[in-house]
Amino acid sequence: MDRRVIPAAAVAAREDVGPAKPSRVSRREFGSCVAAAAAGWLMTACGPRRLHELSKDRLRARLRDLEREYSERYAAPVTVTDTPAMPNVLFAYALDISRCVGCRRCVYACVDENNQSRDPQVHWIRVLQMDKDRGVDFTHADPYYAPREVPEEGHFYVPVACQQCRNAPCTKVCPTGATWTEPDGIVVIDYDWCIGCRYCMAACPYGARHFNWSEPSIPRGQLNAKTHVLGNRPRPKGVVEKCTFCIQRTRDGRYPACVEACPVGARKFGNLLDPDSEIRYIIEHKRVLVLKEDINTVPKFFYFYAT
Ligand code: SF4
Ligand code: SF4
């Protein structure tokens, strides 16, 4: 089997978007498309500015408002920063499939770090269990595996989150311009501008975006109070969210939480533009693959086999 290309049937293993089927657009669906486009146009033409368009003073005021709101709600001093991208940095990720044991510690470290809802649960990382006999085969991948112990005999594991695509289909379909790629390669969402139309979720081939159907809930005392305005700040109901490479950490020179939590060192992170970085070494010396290479999304999330 060609291990560099993940079959298109991977779509079937996604939580949020089912396999693509030819379908007719009902009058109601058509109406909601028109409404979303109109709302996008109205917000763009008449509304307040997106975060990256605000003057410095207005941005500072918005951040202070958010800090006040969250500090009151969670009864703790919350900071909301807008730390910008560093020059000469393009972030990338690599995951060693031969090491991952499927323990899901990365999933729960991500939940804690990024203030994902506990009830209903939102997980930005999904770990897929696959059969060794079949190889990388998303048609038979199981995201709900629950053996007594991991790794389970005869299986291996492929964690999947946002692939931070260079050619990201999700950013192209947003009617309000609420999602874009930052200079350091992180694809972000402005939660104030997301109207919840979920076009980006339909466009994402990896099921990496998640919608807040209900008011997200984080118990007091469990909030990570160090937040970034485009990352882990608490989200409202009705917006889309996803992995941001832990923007609140990585722009401060720290590793993403999942890298630190992984007990077997399967997760690697770094600057693609640094020729001496570990990530560059992996890409240049190991057997590397990207998911769905054939659809030209050009992920900055690489999978590799160290052994
Ligand atoms: S994985 Fe999905 S959400 Fe992430 S950048 Fe690619 S298309 Fe967008
Ligand atoms: S923490 Fe590491 S070993 Fe455990 S599931 Fe995540 S990547 Fe795999």
GROMACS .gro file of C-alpha atoms and ligand atoms in nm:
model
  323
    1MET     CA    1   0.000   0.000   0.000
    2ASP     CA    2   0.121   0.353  -0.078
    3ARG     CA    3   0.160   0.501   0.272
    4ARG     CA    4   0.205   0.857   0.151
    5VAL     CA    5  -0.158   0.896   0.050
    6ILE     CA    6  -0.447   0.854   0.291
    7PRO     CA    7  -0.753   0.724   0.104
    8ALA     CA    8  -1.040   0.963   0.045
    9ALA     CA    9  -1.255   0.719   0.241
   10ALA     CA   10  -1.110   0.884   0.551
   11VAL     CA   11  -1.407   1.116   0.527
   12ALA     CA   12  -1.621   0.835   0.664
   13ALA     CA   13  -1.432   0.838   0.993
   14ARG     CA   14  -1.504   1.201   1.069
   15GLU     CA   15  -1.729   1.309   1.355
   16ASP     CA   16  -1.864   1.632   1.224
   17VAL     CA   17  -1.908   1.580   0.854
   18GLY     CA   18  -2.031   1.257   0.702
   19PRO     CA   19  -1.917   1.108   0.371
   20ALA     CA   20  -1.986   1.336   0.076
   21LYS     CA   21  -2.309   1.233  -0.101
   22PRO     CA   22  -2.476   1.394  -0.398
   23SER     CA   23  -2.775   1.580  -0.259
   24ARG     CA   24  -3.042   1.829  -0.359
   25VAL     CA   25  -3.053   2.164  -0.184
   26SER     CA   26  -3.388   2.215  -0.016
   27ARG     CA   27  -3.564   2.551  -0.016
   28ARG     CA   28  -3.485   2.581   0.354
   29GLU     CA   29  -3.113   2.505   0.305
   30PHE     CA   30  -3.101   2.752   0.020
   31GLY     CA   31  -3.266   3.013   0.245
   32SER     CA   32  -3.009   2.959   0.519
   33CYS     CA   33  -2.723   2.992   0.265
   34VAL     CA   34  -2.862   3.323   0.146
   35ALA     CA   35  -2.912   3.438   0.506
   36ALA     CA   36  -2.551   3.348   0.595
   37ALA     CA   37  -2.417   3.530   0.291
   38ALA     CA   38  -2.633   3.835   0.369
   39ALA     CA   39  -2.523   3.833   0.734
   40GLY     CA   40  -2.162   3.814   0.617
   41TRP     CA   41  -2.207   4.104   0.382
   42LEU     CA   42  -2.382   4.314   0.647
   43MET     CA   43  -2.112   4.246   0.907
   44THR     CA   44  -1.840   4.325   0.659
   45ALA     CA   45  -2.002   4.640   0.524
   46CYS     CA   46  -2.165   4.794   0.832
   47GLY     CA   47  -2.045   4.621   1.146
   48PRO     CA   48  -1.749   4.668   1.376
   49ARG     CA   49  -1.408   4.564   1.249
   50ARG     CA   50  -1.248   4.219   1.271
   51LEU     CA   51  -0.983   4.196   1.541
   52HIS     CA   52  -0.696   4.234   1.297
   53GLU     CA   53  -0.858   4.547   1.153
   54LEU     CA   54  -0.914   4.725   1.485
   55SER     CA   55  -0.703   5.023   1.586
   56LYS     CA   56  -0.462   4.954   1.872
   57ASP     CA   57  -0.679   5.148   2.117
   58ARG     CA   58  -0.999   4.965   2.023
   59LEU     CA   59  -0.823   4.629   2.036
   60ARG     CA   60  -0.683   4.706   2.384
   61ALA     CA   61  -1.032   4.807   2.499
   62ARG     CA   62  -1.183   4.486   2.358
   63LEU     CA   63  -0.921   4.271   2.534
   64ARG     CA   64  -0.981   4.450   2.867
   65ASP     CA   65  -1.359   4.399   2.825
   66LEU     CA   66  -1.305   4.027   2.768
   67GLU     CA   67  -1.076   4.002   3.069
   68ARG     CA   68  -1.336   4.171   3.290
   69GLU     CA   69  -1.614   3.946   3.159
   70TYR     CA   70  -1.419   3.619   3.205
   71SER     CA   71  -1.269   3.717   3.541
   72GLU     CA   72  -1.617   3.783   3.673
   73ARG     CA   73  -1.766   3.466   3.522
   74TYR     CA   74  -1.490   3.234   3.640
   75ALA     CA   75  -1.406   3.417   3.964
   76ALA     CA   76  -1.033   3.432   3.880
   77PRO     CA   77  -0.802   3.686   3.718
   78VAL     CA   78  -0.807   3.599   3.346
   79THR     CA   79  -0.564   3.747   3.092
   80VAL     CA   80  -0.646   3.778   2.721
   81THR     CA   81  -0.343   3.860   2.505
   82ASP     CA   82  -0.299   3.926   2.135
   83THR     CA   83   0.067   3.817   2.109
   84PRO     CA   84   0.152   3.846   1.738
   85ALA     CA   85   0.341   3.603   1.515
   86MET     CA   86   0.720   3.611   1.549
   87PRO     CA   87   0.920   3.704   1.238
   88ASN     CA   88   1.081   3.420   1.041
   89VAL     CA   89   0.864   3.155   1.201
   90LEU     CA   90   0.642   2.905   1.024
   91PHE     CA   91   0.512   2.647   1.268
   92ALA     CA   92   0.476   2.279   1.184
   93TYR     CA   93   0.399   1.957   1.368
   94ALA     CA   94   0.515   1.599   1.330
   95LEU     CA   95   0.368   1.288   1.490
   96ASP     CA   96   0.549   0.955   1.514
   97ILE     CA   97   0.294   0.686   1.430
   98SER     CA   98   0.538   0.414   1.533
   99ARG     CA   99   0.547   0.550   1.891
  100CYS     CA  100   0.189   0.657   1.966
  101VAL     CA  101   0.025   0.414   2.211
  102GLY     CA  102  -0.326   0.559   2.189
  103CYS     CA  103  -0.346   0.669   2.553
  104ARG     CA  104  -0.538   0.993   2.468
  105ARG     CA  105  -0.338   1.200   2.719
  106CYS     CA  106  -0.288   1.454   2.439
  107VAL     CA  107  -0.666   1.481   2.399
  108TYR     CA  108  -0.726   1.572   2.763
  109ALA     CA  109  -0.417   1.797   2.792
  110CYS     CA  110  -0.561   1.986   2.496
  111VAL     CA  111  -0.904   2.011   2.662
  112ASP     CA  112  -0.750   2.159   2.979
  113GLU     CA  113  -0.508   2.393   2.807
  114ASN     CA  114  -0.753   2.524   2.549
  115ASN     CA  115  -1.062   2.557   2.766
  116GLN     CA  116  -1.272   2.314   2.566
  117SER     CA  117  -1.621   2.251   2.690
  118ARG     CA  118  -1.655   1.967   2.943
  119ASP     CA  119  -2.030   1.938   2.905
  120PRO     CA  120  -2.108   1.895   2.623
  121GLN     CA  121  -1.759   1.761   2.554
  122VAL     CA  122  -1.557   1.915   2.274
  123HIS     CA  123  -1.228   1.751   2.169
  124TRP     CA  124  -0.998   1.918   1.920
  125ILE     CA  125  -0.786   1.600   1.891
  126ARG     CA  126  -0.932   1.263   1.793
  127VAL     CA  127  -0.718   0.950   1.821
  128LEU     CA  128  -0.809   0.684   1.565
  129GLN     CA  129  -0.735   0.318   1.628
  130MET     CA  130  -0.639   0.117   1.320
  131ASP     CA  131  -0.567  -0.250   1.245
  132LYS     CA  132  -0.203  -0.338   1.183
  133ASP     CA  133  -0.315  -0.590   0.921
  134ARG     CA  134  -0.493  -0.323   0.717
  135GLY     CA  135  -0.230  -0.045   0.751
  136VAL     CA  136  -0.343   0.316   0.732
  137ASP     CA  137  -0.707   0.263   0.645
  138PHE     CA  138  -0.950   0.531   0.758
  139THR     CA  139  -1.255   0.334   0.644
  140HIS     CA  140  -1.205   0.095   0.936
  141ALA     CA  141  -1.061   0.346   1.185
  142ASP     CA  142  -1.220   0.349   1.529
  143PRO     CA  143  -1.226   0.678   1.725
  144TYR     CA  144  -1.426   0.522   2.011
  145TYR     CA  145  -1.191   0.233   2.105
  146ALA     CA  146  -1.204   0.144   2.474
  147PRO     CA  147  -0.985  -0.157   2.554
  148ARG     CA  148  -0.872  -0.232   2.909
  149GLU     CA  149  -0.515  -0.138   2.815
  150VAL     CA  150  -0.341   0.043   2.533
  151PRO     CA  151  -0.178  -0.021   2.298
  152GLU     CA  152  -0.415  -0.301   2.206
  153GLU     CA  153  -0.257  -0.605   2.041
  154GLY     CA  154  -0.273  -0.585   1.662
  155HIS     CA  155  -0.351  -0.212   1.649
  156PHE     CA  156  -0.182   0.124   1.602
  157TYR     CA  157  -0.301   0.482   1.654
  158VAL     CA  158  -0.331   0.798   1.443
  159PRO     CA  159  -0.423   1.117   1.634
  160VAL     CA  160  -0.589   1.380   1.410
  161ALA     CA  161  -0.645   1.754   1.471
  162CYS     CA  162  -0.632   2.064   1.252
  163GLN     CA  163  -0.364   2.009   0.989
  164GLN     CA  164  -0.296   2.387   0.961
  165CYS     CA  165  -0.318   2.360   0.583
  166ARG     CA  166  -0.118   2.604   0.372
  167ASN     CA  167  -0.393   2.586   0.112
  168ALA     CA  168  -0.679   2.583   0.364
  169PRO     CA  169  -1.026   2.528   0.213
  170CYS     CA  170  -1.191   2.637   0.539
  171THR     CA  171  -1.070   2.997   0.517
  172LYS     CA  172  -1.186   3.036   0.158
  173VAL     CA  173  -1.554   2.966   0.223
  174CYS     CA  174  -1.614   3.184   0.531
  175PRO     CA  175  -1.870   3.452   0.433
  176THR     CA  176  -1.755   3.697   0.704
  177GLY     CA  177  -1.377   3.657   0.680
  178ALA     CA  178  -1.378   3.532   1.039
  179THR     CA  179  -1.104   3.273   0.977
  180TRP     CA  180  -0.765   3.323   0.815
  181THR     CA  181  -0.401   3.209   0.817
  182GLU     CA  182  -0.157   3.408   1.030
  183PRO     CA  183   0.201   3.484   0.915
  184ASP     CA  184   0.336   3.199   1.132
  185GLY     CA  185   0.103   2.955   0.955
  186ILE     CA  186  -0.158   2.916   1.230
  187VAL     CA  187  -0.515   2.912   1.098
  188VAL     CA  188  -0.723   3.114   1.345
  189ILE     CA  189  -1.086   3.206   1.409
  190ASP     CA  190  -1.217   3.543   1.529
  191TYR     CA  191  -1.498   3.424   1.757
  192ASP     CA  192  -1.659   3.771   1.749
  193TRP     CA  193  -1.700   3.741   1.373
  194CYS     CA  194  -1.798   3.376   1.340
  195ILE     CA  195  -2.171   3.361   1.261
  196GLY     CA  196  -2.188   2.983   1.304
  197CYS     CA  197  -2.290   2.906   0.945
  198ARG     CA  198  -2.050   2.605   0.953
  199TYR     CA  199  -1.941   2.640   0.590
  200CYS     CA  200  -1.581   2.597   0.713
  201MET     CA  201  -1.673   2.267   0.878
  202ALA     CA  202  -1.819   2.140   0.553
  203ALA     CA  203  -1.508   2.255   0.365
  204CYS     CA  204  -1.255   2.097   0.605
  205PRO     CA  205  -1.155   1.752   0.474
  206TYR     CA  206  -1.023   1.642   0.816
  207GLY     CA  207  -1.325   1.701   1.043
  208ALA     CA  208  -1.101   1.931   1.243
  209ARG     CA  209  -1.353   2.204   1.320
  210HIS     CA  210  -1.611   2.176   1.598
  211PHE     CA  211  -1.934   2.365   1.656
  212ASN     CA  212  -2.066   2.480   1.992
  213TRP     CA  213  -2.426   2.361   1.971
  214SER     CA  214  -2.484   2.440   2.338
  215GLU     CA  215  -2.334   2.691   2.577
  216PRO     CA  216  -1.981   2.553   2.638
  217SER     CA  217  -1.923   2.475   3.003
  218ILE     CA  218  -1.595   2.493   3.195
  219PRO     CA  219  -1.633   2.454   3.571
  220ARG     CA  220  -1.497   2.736   3.784
  221GLY     CA  221  -1.148   2.651   3.901
  222GLN     CA  222  -1.076   2.453   3.582
  223LEU     CA  223  -1.033   2.748   3.345
  224ASN     CA  224  -0.684   2.804   3.204
  225ALA     CA  225  -0.668   3.175   3.284
  226LYS     CA  226  -0.382   3.250   3.041
  227THR     CA  227  -0.558   3.298   2.711
  228HIS     CA  228  -0.504   3.434   2.361
  229VAL     CA  229  -0.784   3.623   2.189
  230LEU     CA  230  -0.756   3.402   1.876
  231GLY     CA  231  -0.705   3.079   2.068
  232ASN     CA  232  -0.812   2.940   2.402
  233ARG     CA  233  -1.029   3.220   2.540
  234PRO     CA  234  -1.374   3.087   2.637
  235ARG     CA  235  -1.598   3.061   2.333
  236PRO     CA  236  -1.967   3.146   2.313
  237LYS     CA  237  -2.246   2.915   2.196
  238GLY     CA  238  -2.292   2.907   1.817
  239VAL     CA  239  -1.931   2.950   1.700
  240VAL     CA  240  -1.679   2.712   1.546
  241GLU     CA  241  -1.346   2.626   1.711
  242LYS     CA  242  -1.039   2.411   1.647
  243CYS     CA  243  -0.671   2.351   1.728
  244THR     CA  244  -0.447   2.661   1.699
  245PHE     CA  245  -0.113   2.488   1.771
  246CYS     CA  246  -0.165   2.630   2.126
  247ILE     CA  247  -0.113   2.986   1.997
  248GLN     CA  248  -0.109   3.117   2.356
  249ARG     CA  249   0.195   2.900   2.430
  250THR     CA  250   0.385   2.867   2.106
  251ARG     CA  251   0.404   3.240   2.041
  252ASP     CA  252   0.569   3.266   2.383
  253GLY     CA  253   0.830   3.006   2.289
  254ARG     CA  254   0.664   2.710   2.460
  255TYR     CA  255   0.559   2.372   2.319
  256PRO     CA  256   0.191   2.289   2.260
  257ALA     CA  257   0.034   2.117   2.561
  258CYS     CA  258  -0.008   1.789   2.370
  259VAL     CA  259   0.368   1.772   2.299
  260GLU     CA  260   0.442   1.803   2.671
  261ALA     CA  261   0.171   1.555   2.773
  262CYS     CA  262   0.264   1.270   2.541
  263PRO     CA  263   0.433   1.003   2.758
  264VAL     CA  264   0.621   0.840   2.470
  265GLY     CA  265   0.753   1.149   2.289
  266ALA     CA  266   0.549   1.082   1.977
  267ARG     CA  267   0.475   1.453   1.921
  268LYS     CA  268   0.725   1.702   1.776
  269PHE     CA  269   0.680   2.072   1.703
  270GLY     CA  270   0.896   2.349   1.563
  271ASN     CA  271   0.984   2.614   1.309
  272LEU     CA  272   0.994   2.496   0.949
  273LEU     CA  273   1.211   2.794   0.854
  274ASP     CA  274   1.489   2.693   1.095
  275PRO     CA  275   1.719   2.451   0.910
  276ASP     CA  276   1.853   2.319   1.244
  277SER     CA  277   1.512   2.243   1.396
  278GLU     CA  278   1.397   1.894   1.489
  279ILE     CA  279   1.096   1.931   1.261
  280ARG     CA  280   1.322   1.996   0.961
  281TYR     CA  281   1.538   1.697   1.053
  282ILE     CA  282   1.233   1.473   1.063
  283ILE     CA  283   1.096   1.594   0.730
  284GLU     CA  284   1.434   1.558   0.562
  285HIS     CA  285   1.538   1.222   0.710
  286LYS     CA  286   1.230   1.017   0.803
  287ARG     CA  287   0.953   0.840   0.616
  288VAL     CA  288   0.693   1.117   0.622
  289LEU     CA  289   0.331   1.136   0.506
  290VAL     CA  290   0.053   1.392   0.514
  291LEU     CA  291  -0.317   1.309   0.527
  292LYS     CA  292  -0.503   1.325   0.195
  293GLU     CA  293  -0.203   1.453   0.004
  294ASP     CA  294  -0.400   1.414  -0.320
  295ILE     CA  295  -0.644   1.698  -0.242
  296ASN     CA  296  -0.368   1.961  -0.226
  297THR     CA  297  -0.449   2.115   0.111
  298VAL     CA  298  -0.073   2.111   0.187
  299PRO     CA  299  -0.087   2.037   0.562
  300LYS     CA  300   0.180   2.158   0.802
  301PHE     CA  301   0.104   1.853   1.017
  302PHE     CA  302   0.326   1.559   0.922
  303TYR     CA  303   0.311   1.194   1.026
  304PHE     CA  304   0.626   0.985   1.029
  305TYR     CA  305   0.773   0.649   1.122
  306ALA     CA  306   1.085   0.686   1.338
  307THR     CA  307   1.141   0.311   1.347
  308SF4     S1  308  -0.744   2.090   0.873
  308SF4    FE1  309  -0.945   2.176   0.826
  308SF4     S2  310  -0.969   2.344   0.974
  308SF4    FE2  311  -0.751   2.295   0.970
  308SF4     S3  312  -0.663   2.437   0.816
  308SF4    FE3  313  -0.710   2.242   0.708
  308SF4     S4  314  -0.915   2.274   0.624
  308SF4    FE4  315  -0.886   2.434   0.781
  309SF4     S1  316  -0.037   1.123   2.426
  309SF4    FE1  317   0.112   1.049   2.275
  309SF4     S2  318   0.095   0.826   2.289
  309SF4    FE2  319  -0.087   0.907   2.392
  309SF4     S3  320  -0.242   0.910   2.225
  309SF4    FE3  321  -0.148   1.112   2.227
  309SF4     S4  322   0.019   1.098   2.077
  309SF4    FE4  323  -0.041   0.889   2.124
   0.00000   0.00000   0.00000
